[in-house]
Coordinates of C-alpha atoms and ligand atoms in Angstrom, one line a residue:
X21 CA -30.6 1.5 -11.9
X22 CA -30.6 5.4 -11.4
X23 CA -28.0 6.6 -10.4
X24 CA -27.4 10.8 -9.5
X25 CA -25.7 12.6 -7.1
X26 CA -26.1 16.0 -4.7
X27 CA -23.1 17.1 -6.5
X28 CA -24.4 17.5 -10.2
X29 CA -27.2 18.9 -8.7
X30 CA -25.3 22.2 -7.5
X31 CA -23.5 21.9 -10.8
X32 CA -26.5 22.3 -13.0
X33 CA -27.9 24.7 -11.1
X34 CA -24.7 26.2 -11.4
X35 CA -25.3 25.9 -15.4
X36 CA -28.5 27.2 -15.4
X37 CA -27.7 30.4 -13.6
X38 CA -24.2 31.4 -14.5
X39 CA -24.2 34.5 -13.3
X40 CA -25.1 33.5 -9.5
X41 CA -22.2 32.9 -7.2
X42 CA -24.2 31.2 -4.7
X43 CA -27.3 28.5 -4.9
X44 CA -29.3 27.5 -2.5
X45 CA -30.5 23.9 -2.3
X46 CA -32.9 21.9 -0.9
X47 CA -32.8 18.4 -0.4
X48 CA -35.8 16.9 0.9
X49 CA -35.8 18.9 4.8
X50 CA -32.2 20.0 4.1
X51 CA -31.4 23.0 2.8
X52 CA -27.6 24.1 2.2
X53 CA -26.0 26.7 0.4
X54 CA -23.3 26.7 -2.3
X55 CA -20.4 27.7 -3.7
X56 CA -17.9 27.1 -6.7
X57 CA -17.6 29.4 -9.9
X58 CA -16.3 32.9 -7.2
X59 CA -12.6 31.9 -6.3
X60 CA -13.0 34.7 -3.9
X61 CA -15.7 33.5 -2.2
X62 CA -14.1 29.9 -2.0
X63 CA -11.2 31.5 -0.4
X64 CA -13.2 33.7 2.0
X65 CA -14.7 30.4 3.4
X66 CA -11.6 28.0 3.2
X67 CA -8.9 30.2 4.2
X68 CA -9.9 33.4 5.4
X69 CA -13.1 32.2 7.6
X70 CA -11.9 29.0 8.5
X71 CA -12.3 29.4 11.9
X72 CA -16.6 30.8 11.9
X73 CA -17.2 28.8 8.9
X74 CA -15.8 25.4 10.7
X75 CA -17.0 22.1 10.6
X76 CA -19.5 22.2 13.5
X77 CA -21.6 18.9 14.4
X78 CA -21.7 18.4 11.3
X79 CA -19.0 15.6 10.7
X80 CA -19.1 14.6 14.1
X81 CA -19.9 10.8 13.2
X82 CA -16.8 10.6 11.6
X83 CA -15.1 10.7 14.5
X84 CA -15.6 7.2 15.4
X85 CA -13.7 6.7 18.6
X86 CA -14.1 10.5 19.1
X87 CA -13.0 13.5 17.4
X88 CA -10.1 13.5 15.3
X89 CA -8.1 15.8 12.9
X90 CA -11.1 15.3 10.0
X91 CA -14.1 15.7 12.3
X92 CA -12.9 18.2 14.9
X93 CA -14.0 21.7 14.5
X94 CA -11.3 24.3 13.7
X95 CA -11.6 26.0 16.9
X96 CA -11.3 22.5 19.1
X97 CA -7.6 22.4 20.2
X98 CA -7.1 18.8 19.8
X99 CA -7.4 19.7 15.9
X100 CA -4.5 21.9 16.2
X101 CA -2.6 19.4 18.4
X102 CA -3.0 16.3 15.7
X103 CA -2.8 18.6 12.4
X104 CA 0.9 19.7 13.7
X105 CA 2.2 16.1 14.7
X106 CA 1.1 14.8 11.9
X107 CA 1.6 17.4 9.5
X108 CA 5.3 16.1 9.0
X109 CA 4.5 13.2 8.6
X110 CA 2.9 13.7 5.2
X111 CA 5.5 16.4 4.1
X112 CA 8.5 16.4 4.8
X113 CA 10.5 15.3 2.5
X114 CA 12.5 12.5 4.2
X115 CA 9.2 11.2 5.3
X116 CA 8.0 11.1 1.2
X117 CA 11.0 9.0 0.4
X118 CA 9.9 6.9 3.0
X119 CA 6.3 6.7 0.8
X120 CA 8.7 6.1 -1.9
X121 CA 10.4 3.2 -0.6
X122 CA 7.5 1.3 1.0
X123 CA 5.5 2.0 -2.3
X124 CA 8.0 0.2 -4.3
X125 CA 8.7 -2.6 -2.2
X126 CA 5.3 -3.6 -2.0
X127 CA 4.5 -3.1 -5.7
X128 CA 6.5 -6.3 -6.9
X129 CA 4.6 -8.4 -4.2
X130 CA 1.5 -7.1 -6.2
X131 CA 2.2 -8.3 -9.5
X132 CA 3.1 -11.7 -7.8
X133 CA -0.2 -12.0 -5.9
X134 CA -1.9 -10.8 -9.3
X135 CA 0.1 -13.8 -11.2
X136 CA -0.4 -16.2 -8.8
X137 CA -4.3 -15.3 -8.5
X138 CA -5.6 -14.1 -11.9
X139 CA -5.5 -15.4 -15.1
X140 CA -1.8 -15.3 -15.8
X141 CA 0.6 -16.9 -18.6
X142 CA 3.8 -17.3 -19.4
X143 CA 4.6 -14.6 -21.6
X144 CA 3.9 -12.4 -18.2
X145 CA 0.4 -11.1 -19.2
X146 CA -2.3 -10.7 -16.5
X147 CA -5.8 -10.7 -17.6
X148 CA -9.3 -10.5 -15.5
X149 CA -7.6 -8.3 -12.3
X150 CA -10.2 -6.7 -10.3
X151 CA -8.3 -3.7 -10.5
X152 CA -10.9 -1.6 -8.3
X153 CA -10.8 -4.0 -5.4
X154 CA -6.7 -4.7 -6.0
X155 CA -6.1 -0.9 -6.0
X156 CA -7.8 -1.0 -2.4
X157 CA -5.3 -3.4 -1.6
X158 CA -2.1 -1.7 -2.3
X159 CA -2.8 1.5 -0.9
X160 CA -4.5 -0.1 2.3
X161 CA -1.1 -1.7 2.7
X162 CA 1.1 1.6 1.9
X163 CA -0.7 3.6 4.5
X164 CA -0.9 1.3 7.4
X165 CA 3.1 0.6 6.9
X166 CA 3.7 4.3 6.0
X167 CA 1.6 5.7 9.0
X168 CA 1.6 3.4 11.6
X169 CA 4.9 0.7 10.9
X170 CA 1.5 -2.1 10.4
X171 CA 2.1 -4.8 7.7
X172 CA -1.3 -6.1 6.6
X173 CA 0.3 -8.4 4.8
X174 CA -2.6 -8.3 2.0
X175 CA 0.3 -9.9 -0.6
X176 CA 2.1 -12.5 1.4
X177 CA -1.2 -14.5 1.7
X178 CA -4.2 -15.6 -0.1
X179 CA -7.2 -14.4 -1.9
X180 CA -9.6 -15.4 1.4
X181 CA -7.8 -13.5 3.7
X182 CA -7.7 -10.0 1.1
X183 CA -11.1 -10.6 1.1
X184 CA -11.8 -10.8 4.7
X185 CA -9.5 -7.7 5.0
X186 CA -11.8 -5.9 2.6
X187 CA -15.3 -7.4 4.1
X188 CA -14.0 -6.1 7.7
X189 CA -13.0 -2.5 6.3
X190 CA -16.4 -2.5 4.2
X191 CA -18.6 -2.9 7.5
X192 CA -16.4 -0.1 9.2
X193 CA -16.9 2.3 6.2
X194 CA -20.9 1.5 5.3
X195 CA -21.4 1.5 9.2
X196 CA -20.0 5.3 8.9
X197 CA -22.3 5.8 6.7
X198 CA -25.5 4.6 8.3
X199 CA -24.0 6.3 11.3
X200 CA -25.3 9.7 9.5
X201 CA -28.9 8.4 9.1
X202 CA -29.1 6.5 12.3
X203 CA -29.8 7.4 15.9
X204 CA -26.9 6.2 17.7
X205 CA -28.7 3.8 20.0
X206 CA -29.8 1.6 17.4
X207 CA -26.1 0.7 16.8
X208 CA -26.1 -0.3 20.3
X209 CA -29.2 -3.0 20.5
X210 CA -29.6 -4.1 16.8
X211 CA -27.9 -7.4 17.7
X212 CA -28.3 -8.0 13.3
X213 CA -27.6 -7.3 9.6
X214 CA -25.2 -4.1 9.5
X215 CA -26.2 -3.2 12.7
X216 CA -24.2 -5.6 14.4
X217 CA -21.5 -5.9 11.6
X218 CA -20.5 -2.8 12.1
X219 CA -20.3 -3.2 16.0
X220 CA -18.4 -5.8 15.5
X221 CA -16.1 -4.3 13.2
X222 CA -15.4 -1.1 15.1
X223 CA -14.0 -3.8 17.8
X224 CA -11.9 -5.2 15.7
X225 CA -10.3 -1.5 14.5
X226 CA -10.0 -0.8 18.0
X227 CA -8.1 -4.2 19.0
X228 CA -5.7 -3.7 16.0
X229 CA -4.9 -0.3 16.9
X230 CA -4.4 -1.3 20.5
X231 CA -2.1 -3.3 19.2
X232 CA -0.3 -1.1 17.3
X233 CA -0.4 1.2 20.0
X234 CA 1.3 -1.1 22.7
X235 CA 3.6 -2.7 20.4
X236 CA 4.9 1.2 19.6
X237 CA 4.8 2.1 23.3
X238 CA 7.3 -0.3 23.7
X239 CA 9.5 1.0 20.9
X240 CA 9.2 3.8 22.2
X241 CA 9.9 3.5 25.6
X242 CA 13.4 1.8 24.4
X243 CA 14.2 4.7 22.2
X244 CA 13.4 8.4 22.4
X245 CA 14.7 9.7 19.7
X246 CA 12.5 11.1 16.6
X247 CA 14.2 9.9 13.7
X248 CA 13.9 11.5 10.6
X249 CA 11.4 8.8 9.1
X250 CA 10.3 7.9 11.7
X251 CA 6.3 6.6 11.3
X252 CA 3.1 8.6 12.3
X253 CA 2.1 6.4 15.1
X254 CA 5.8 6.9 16.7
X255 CA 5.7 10.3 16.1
X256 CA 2.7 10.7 18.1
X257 CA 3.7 8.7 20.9
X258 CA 7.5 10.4 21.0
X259 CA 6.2 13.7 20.7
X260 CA 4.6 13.4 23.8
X261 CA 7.9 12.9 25.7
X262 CA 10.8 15.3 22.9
X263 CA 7.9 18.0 23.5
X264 CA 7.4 17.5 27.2
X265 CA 4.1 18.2 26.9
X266 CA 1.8 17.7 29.8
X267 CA 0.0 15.1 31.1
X268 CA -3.5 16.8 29.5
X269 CA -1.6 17.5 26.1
X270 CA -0.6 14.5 25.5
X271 CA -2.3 11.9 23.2
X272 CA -5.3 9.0 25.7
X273 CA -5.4 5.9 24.2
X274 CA -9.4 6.8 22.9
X275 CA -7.8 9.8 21.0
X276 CA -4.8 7.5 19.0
X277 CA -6.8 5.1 18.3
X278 CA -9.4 7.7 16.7
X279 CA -6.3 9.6 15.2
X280 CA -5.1 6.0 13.6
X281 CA -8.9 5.4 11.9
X282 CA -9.3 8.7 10.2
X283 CA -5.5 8.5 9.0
X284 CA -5.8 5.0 7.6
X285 CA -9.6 5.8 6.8
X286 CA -9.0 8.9 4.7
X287 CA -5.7 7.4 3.6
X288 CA -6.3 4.6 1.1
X289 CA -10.2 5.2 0.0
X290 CA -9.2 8.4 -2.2
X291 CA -6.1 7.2 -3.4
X292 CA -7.4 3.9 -4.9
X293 CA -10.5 5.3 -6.3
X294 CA -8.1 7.9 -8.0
X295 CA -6.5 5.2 -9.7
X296 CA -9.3 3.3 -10.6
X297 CA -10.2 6.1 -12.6
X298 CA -7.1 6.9 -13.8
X299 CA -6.6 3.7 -15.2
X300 CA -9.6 2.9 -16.5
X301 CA -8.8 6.6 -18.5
X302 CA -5.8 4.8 -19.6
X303 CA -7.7 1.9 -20.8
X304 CA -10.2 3.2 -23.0
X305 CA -7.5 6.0 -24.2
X306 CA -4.9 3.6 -26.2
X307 CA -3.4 6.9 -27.6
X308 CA -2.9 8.5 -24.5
X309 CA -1.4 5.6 -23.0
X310 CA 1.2 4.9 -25.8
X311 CA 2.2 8.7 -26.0
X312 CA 2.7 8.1 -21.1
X313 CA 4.3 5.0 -22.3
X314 CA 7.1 6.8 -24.4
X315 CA 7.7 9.6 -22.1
X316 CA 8.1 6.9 -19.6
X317 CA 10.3 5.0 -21.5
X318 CA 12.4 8.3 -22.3
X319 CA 13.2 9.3 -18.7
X320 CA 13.5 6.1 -17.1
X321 CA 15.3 3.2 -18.1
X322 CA 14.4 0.1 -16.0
X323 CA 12.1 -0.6 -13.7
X324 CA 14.8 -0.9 -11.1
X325 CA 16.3 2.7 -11.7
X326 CA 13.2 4.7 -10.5
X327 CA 13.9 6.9 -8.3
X328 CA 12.3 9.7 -6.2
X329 CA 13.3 12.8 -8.3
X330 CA 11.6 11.2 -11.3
X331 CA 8.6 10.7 -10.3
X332 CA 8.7 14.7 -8.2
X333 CA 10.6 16.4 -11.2
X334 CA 10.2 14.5 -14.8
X335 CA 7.3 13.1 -16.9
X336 CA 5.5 16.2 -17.4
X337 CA 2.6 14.6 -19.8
X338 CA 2.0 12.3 -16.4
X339 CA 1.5 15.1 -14.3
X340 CA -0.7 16.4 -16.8
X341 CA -2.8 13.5 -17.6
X342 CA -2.8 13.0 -13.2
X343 CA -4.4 16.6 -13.1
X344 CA -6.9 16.5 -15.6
X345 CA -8.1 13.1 -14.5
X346 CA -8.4 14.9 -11.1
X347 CA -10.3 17.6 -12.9
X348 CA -12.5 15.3 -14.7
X349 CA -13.5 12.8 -12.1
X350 CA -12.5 14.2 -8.3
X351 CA -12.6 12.1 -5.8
X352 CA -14.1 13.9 -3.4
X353 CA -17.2 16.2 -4.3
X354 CA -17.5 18.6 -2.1
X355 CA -16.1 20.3 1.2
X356 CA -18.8 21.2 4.1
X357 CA -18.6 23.9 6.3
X358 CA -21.0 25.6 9.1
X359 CA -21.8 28.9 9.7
X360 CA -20.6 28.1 13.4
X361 CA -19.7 32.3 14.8
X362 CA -22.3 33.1 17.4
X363 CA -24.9 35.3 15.9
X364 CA -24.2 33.9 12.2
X365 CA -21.4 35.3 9.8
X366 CA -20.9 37.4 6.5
X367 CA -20.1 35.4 3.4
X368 CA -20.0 36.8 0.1
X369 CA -21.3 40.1 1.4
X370 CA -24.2 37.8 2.1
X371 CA -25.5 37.6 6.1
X372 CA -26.0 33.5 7.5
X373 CA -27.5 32.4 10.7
X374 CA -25.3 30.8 13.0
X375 CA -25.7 26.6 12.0
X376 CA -26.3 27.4 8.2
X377 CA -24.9 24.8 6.1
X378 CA -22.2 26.3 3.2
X379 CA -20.8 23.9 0.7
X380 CA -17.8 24.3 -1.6
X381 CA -19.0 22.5 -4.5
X382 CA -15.4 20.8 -5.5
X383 CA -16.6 18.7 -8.2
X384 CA -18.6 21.9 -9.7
X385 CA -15.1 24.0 -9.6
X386 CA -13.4 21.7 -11.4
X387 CA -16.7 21.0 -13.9
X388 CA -16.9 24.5 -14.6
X389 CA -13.0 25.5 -14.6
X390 CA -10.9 25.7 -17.9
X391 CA -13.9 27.2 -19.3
X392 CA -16.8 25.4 -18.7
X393 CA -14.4 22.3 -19.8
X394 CA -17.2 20.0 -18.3
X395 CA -16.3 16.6 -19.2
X396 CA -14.1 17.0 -22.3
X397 CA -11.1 15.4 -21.2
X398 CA -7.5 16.4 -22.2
X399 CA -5.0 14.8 -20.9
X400 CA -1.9 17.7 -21.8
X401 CA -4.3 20.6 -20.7
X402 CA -2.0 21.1 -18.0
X403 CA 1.6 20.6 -20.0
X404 CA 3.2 23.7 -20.9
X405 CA 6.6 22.8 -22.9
X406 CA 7.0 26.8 -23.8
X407 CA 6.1 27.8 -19.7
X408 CA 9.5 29.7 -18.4
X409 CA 10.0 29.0 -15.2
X410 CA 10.1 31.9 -12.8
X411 CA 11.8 32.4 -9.2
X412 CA 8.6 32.7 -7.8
X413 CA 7.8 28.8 -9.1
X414 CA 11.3 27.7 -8.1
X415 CA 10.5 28.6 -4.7
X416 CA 6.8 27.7 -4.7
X417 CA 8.2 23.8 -5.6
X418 CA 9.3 22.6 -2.4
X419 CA 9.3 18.9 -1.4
X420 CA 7.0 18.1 -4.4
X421 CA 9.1 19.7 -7.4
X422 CA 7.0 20.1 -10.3
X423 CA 3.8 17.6 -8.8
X424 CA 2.3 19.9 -7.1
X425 CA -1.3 21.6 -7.3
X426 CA -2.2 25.2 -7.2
X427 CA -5.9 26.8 -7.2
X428 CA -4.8 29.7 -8.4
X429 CA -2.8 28.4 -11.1
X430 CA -3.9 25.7 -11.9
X431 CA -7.9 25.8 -11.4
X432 CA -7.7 22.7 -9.5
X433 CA -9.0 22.4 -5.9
X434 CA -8.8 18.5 -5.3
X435 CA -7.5 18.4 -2.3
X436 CA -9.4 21.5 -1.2
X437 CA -7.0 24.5 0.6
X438 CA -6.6 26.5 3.4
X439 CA -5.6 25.5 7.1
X440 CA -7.9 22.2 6.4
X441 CA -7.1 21.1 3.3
X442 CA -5.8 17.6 2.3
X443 CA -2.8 17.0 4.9
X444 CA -2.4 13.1 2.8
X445 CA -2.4 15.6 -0.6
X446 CA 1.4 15.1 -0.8
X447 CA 1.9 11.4 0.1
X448 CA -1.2 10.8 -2.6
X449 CA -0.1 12.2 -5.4
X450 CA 3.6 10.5 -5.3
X451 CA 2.0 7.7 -4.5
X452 CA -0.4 7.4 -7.5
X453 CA 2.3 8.8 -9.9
X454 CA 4.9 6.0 -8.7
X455 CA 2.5 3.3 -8.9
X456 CA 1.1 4.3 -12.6
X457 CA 5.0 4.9 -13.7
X458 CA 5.4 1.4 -12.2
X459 CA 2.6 -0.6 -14.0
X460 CA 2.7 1.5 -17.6
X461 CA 7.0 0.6 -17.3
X462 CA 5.5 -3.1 -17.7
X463 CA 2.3 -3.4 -19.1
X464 CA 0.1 -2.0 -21.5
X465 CA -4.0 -1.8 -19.7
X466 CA -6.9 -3.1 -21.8
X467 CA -10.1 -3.3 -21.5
X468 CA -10.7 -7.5 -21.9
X469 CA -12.5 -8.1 -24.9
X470 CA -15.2 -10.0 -23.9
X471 CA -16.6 -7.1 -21.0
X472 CA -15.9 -3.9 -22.8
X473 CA -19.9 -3.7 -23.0
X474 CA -20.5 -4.5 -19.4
X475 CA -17.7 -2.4 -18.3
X476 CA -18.7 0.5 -20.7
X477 CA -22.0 0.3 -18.5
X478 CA -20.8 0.4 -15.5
X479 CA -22.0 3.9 -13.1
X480 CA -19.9 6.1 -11.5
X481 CA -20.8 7.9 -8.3
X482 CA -20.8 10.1 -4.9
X483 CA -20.6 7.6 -2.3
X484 CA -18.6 9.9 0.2
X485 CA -15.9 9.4 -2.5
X486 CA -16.2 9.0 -5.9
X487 CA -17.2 4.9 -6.6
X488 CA -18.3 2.9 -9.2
X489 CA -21.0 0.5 -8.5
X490 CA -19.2 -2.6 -9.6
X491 CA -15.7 -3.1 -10.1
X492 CA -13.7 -2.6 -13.0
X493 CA -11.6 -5.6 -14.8
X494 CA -8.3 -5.1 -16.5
X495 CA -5.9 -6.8 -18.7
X496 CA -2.6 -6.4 -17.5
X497 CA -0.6 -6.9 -21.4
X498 CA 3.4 -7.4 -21.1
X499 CA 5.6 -5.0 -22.7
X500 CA 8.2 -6.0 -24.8
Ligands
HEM629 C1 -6.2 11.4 -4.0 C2 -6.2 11.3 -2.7 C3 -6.9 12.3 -1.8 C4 -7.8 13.2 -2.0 C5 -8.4 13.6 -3.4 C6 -8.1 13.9 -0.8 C7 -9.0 14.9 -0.6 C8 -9.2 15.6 0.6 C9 -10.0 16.8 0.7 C10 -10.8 17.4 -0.4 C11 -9.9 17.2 2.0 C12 -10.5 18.4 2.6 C13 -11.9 18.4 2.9 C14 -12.4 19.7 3.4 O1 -11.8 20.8 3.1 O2 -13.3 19.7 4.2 C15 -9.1 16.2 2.7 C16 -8.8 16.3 4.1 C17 -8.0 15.4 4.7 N1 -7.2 14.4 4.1 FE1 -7.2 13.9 2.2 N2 -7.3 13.3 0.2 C18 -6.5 12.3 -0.4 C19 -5.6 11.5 0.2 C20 -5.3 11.5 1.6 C21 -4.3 10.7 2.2 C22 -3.4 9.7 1.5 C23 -4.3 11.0 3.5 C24 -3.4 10.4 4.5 C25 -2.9 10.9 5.5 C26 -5.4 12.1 3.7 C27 -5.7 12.6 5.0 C28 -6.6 13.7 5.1 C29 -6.9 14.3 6.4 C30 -6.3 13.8 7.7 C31 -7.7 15.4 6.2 C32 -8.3 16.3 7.2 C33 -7.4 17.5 7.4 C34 -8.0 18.6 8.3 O3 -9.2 18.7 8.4 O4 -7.2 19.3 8.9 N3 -5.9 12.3 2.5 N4 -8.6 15.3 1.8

């Protein structure tokens, strides 16, 4: 099978003419424009422009139950009204230990499931774990607990019902999809095949959340108080009443149930495909694995002792090797934006017509970054032993300590930035650190013998996020 993607299409052109700042592409009728090597330009459009250079139309089918903090154009209040409610959420500090603590309480009901399920033995090793699909699991779980006090309860049963979770959640998400290629009517009267999967499964989201909502009413009816970890979905619903906002400013039950989908949509897809990556970076890297093992080792003594500070403030090489795998294989390609000022706008000293499509090619940034590093990976390009630390990084820290990501400094723009970047980018990156401290504390990640040609073979691509077209297996060796 061939497999290519829009993205490496901007790169290459990108390649070919390194002195342009802009390309313009066509793709079949389509034609967009794009960005990535100027971080001026990036900025103009991301941060500076934000508000002409929105989202328009064009991620309108994204809002499933109707527009939500993703979809919603920059200019459409209800964006402002759910990016500040939930903003906390996925920042504040109290509300990362929160992450934290349901992270590692679900993690040992993991490695259970895993024993129980794959090919385990009584030395402790776990071999065959399809990691891609079991990486889906746990952060489904973390952000539906996290965000909105649901227990899936992917771990407490059996492999039938993980799978029907995941069959349910793979309608939703390859509905989406077709949703962008589709007329909208078709959804309505195709009473078959994905058609009528998808129908089906977008009933089902909307009776969960429902659910969810009702069962927090009620909560929240009993108790008005915002507590300092207090979950998204109670946030939302308190806010409403600690805010005394008005009748029209408050949340309808079509706009939580549209705010819960995009949360727990954009929520678990990028964080699992992040460390399916990561991992199987880990696998194929036995050095770099040994020298994350010893750090590990060096600044935390059991698996019971983690704690919050050392997975914001210590293991350095982690960090690193967490960065450049970002670099190298980002989870999301690319961040859209349309000309949407009346008359067109100015970008790049360059004049658009009002509807033009701009894209800031992500994965081409980070392609061409660090020199043109392409694909050479490093995994201490971004440890600095000799770096002394300055006021100005002291304060720039915050809740993160030393995980965060800068554009400027680091040539990194994962998460994208500006007034609509990544509002998850916090909660994602202590999540993925804490759950690769967790399994390298235990195990050492192999490749199993007998696939390490199939899996070698295996394609990686753009579908929305960064996928690979069939799943990757690990061995799960015990540590001594
Ligand atoms: C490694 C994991 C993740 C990556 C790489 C990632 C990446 C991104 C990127 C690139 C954008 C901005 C797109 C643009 O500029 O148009 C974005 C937006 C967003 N992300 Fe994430 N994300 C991750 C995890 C999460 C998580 C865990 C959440 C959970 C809350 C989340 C929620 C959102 C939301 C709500 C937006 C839209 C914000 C807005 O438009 O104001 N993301 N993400």
């Amino acid at each position: 099978m061939f497999v290519f993607h829009g993205y490496l299409c901007g790169m290459k052109a990108f390649q070919k003419y390194p002195n342009e700042a802009m390309i313009k592409i066509q793709q079949g009728p389509d034609v967009y424009f794009t960005i990535a090597k100027d971080k001026e330009m990036i900025k103009e459009v991301l941060i500076r422009k934000y508000r002409t250079v929105g989202k328009g139309e064009f991620l309108a089918p994204v809002g499933l139950f109707g527009p939500n903090v993703f979809s919603a154009d920059s200019n459409n209040p209800l964006w402002k009204k759910h990016r500040t409610l939930s903003n906390p959420i996925f920042s504040n500090v109290s509300h990362l230990r929160n992450v934290f603590r349901v992270t590692m309480e679900e993690l040992p009901k993991m490695i259970q499931f895993w024993t129980k399920y794959y090919d385990a033995d009584k030395n402790g090793n776990i071999r065959n774990v399809n990691t891609t699909q079991e990486l889906k699991s746990v952060t489904l779980t973390v952000i539906n607990r996290v965000a909105f006090d649901y227990d899936i309860e992917i771990f407490d049963k059996t492999p039938e019902h993980r799978d029907e979770v995941h069959g349910w959640i793979s309608d939703l998400l390859t509905g989406l999809m077709y949703k962008f290629v589709f007329p909208e009517y078709l959804f309505e009267i195709v009473p078959f095949g994905i058609f009528k999967r998808f129908k089906d499964a977008k009933n089902r989201f909307r009776d969960t959340a429902m659910t969810m909502v009702l069962k927090k009413t009620k909560e929240a009816e009993l108790d008005h108080q915002v507590k300092d970890d207090e979950d998204l979905l109670s946030l939302l619903l308190k806010s409403a009443n600690t805010l005394k906002l008005s009748e029209e400013e408050r949340l309808s039950n079509d706009e939580l149930v549209s705010a819960i989908f995009i949360i727990f949509f954009a929520g678990f897809e990028t964080s699992s495909t992040s460390l399916n990556f990561m991992l199987r970076l880990l696998a194929t890297n036995p050095e770099i694995q040994e020298k994350l093992i010893e750090e590990i080792d060096r600044d935390i003594p059991s698996l019971d002792s983690i704690k919050f500070e050392d997975i914001t403030e210590k293991l350095p090489y982690l960090t690193s090797f967490m960065k450049e795998a970002f670099r190298v294989k980002i989870p999301v390609g690319g961040a859209t934006r349309v000309i949407t000022k009346k008359g067109g706008e100015t970008v790049g000293g360059q004049f658009f017509e009002e509807g033009t499509v701009v894209n800031v090619g992500l994965y081409a940034q980070h392609k061409l970054s660090h020199n043109n590093a392409m694909d050479d990976f490093k995994f201490d390009r971004f440890f600095n032993p000799e770096k002394i630390e300055t006021e100005e990084d002291k304060m720039d820290k915050g809740t993160m300590g030393n995980l965060s990501m800068d554009f400027q400094k680091d040539e990194l723009i994962t998460f994208s930035i500006g007034p609509r970047d990544c509002l998850g980018r916090r909660m994602a990156l202590l999540e993925i650190k804490l759950i690769l401290v967790y399994l390298l504390k235990q195990y050492r990640i192999k490749v199993p013998e007998h696939l390490k040609e199939q899996q070698a073979k295996i394609k990686e691509t753009y579908i929305v996020t960064r996928t690979v077209l069939e799943p990757y297996i690990f061995d799960y060796e015990k540590r001594n």
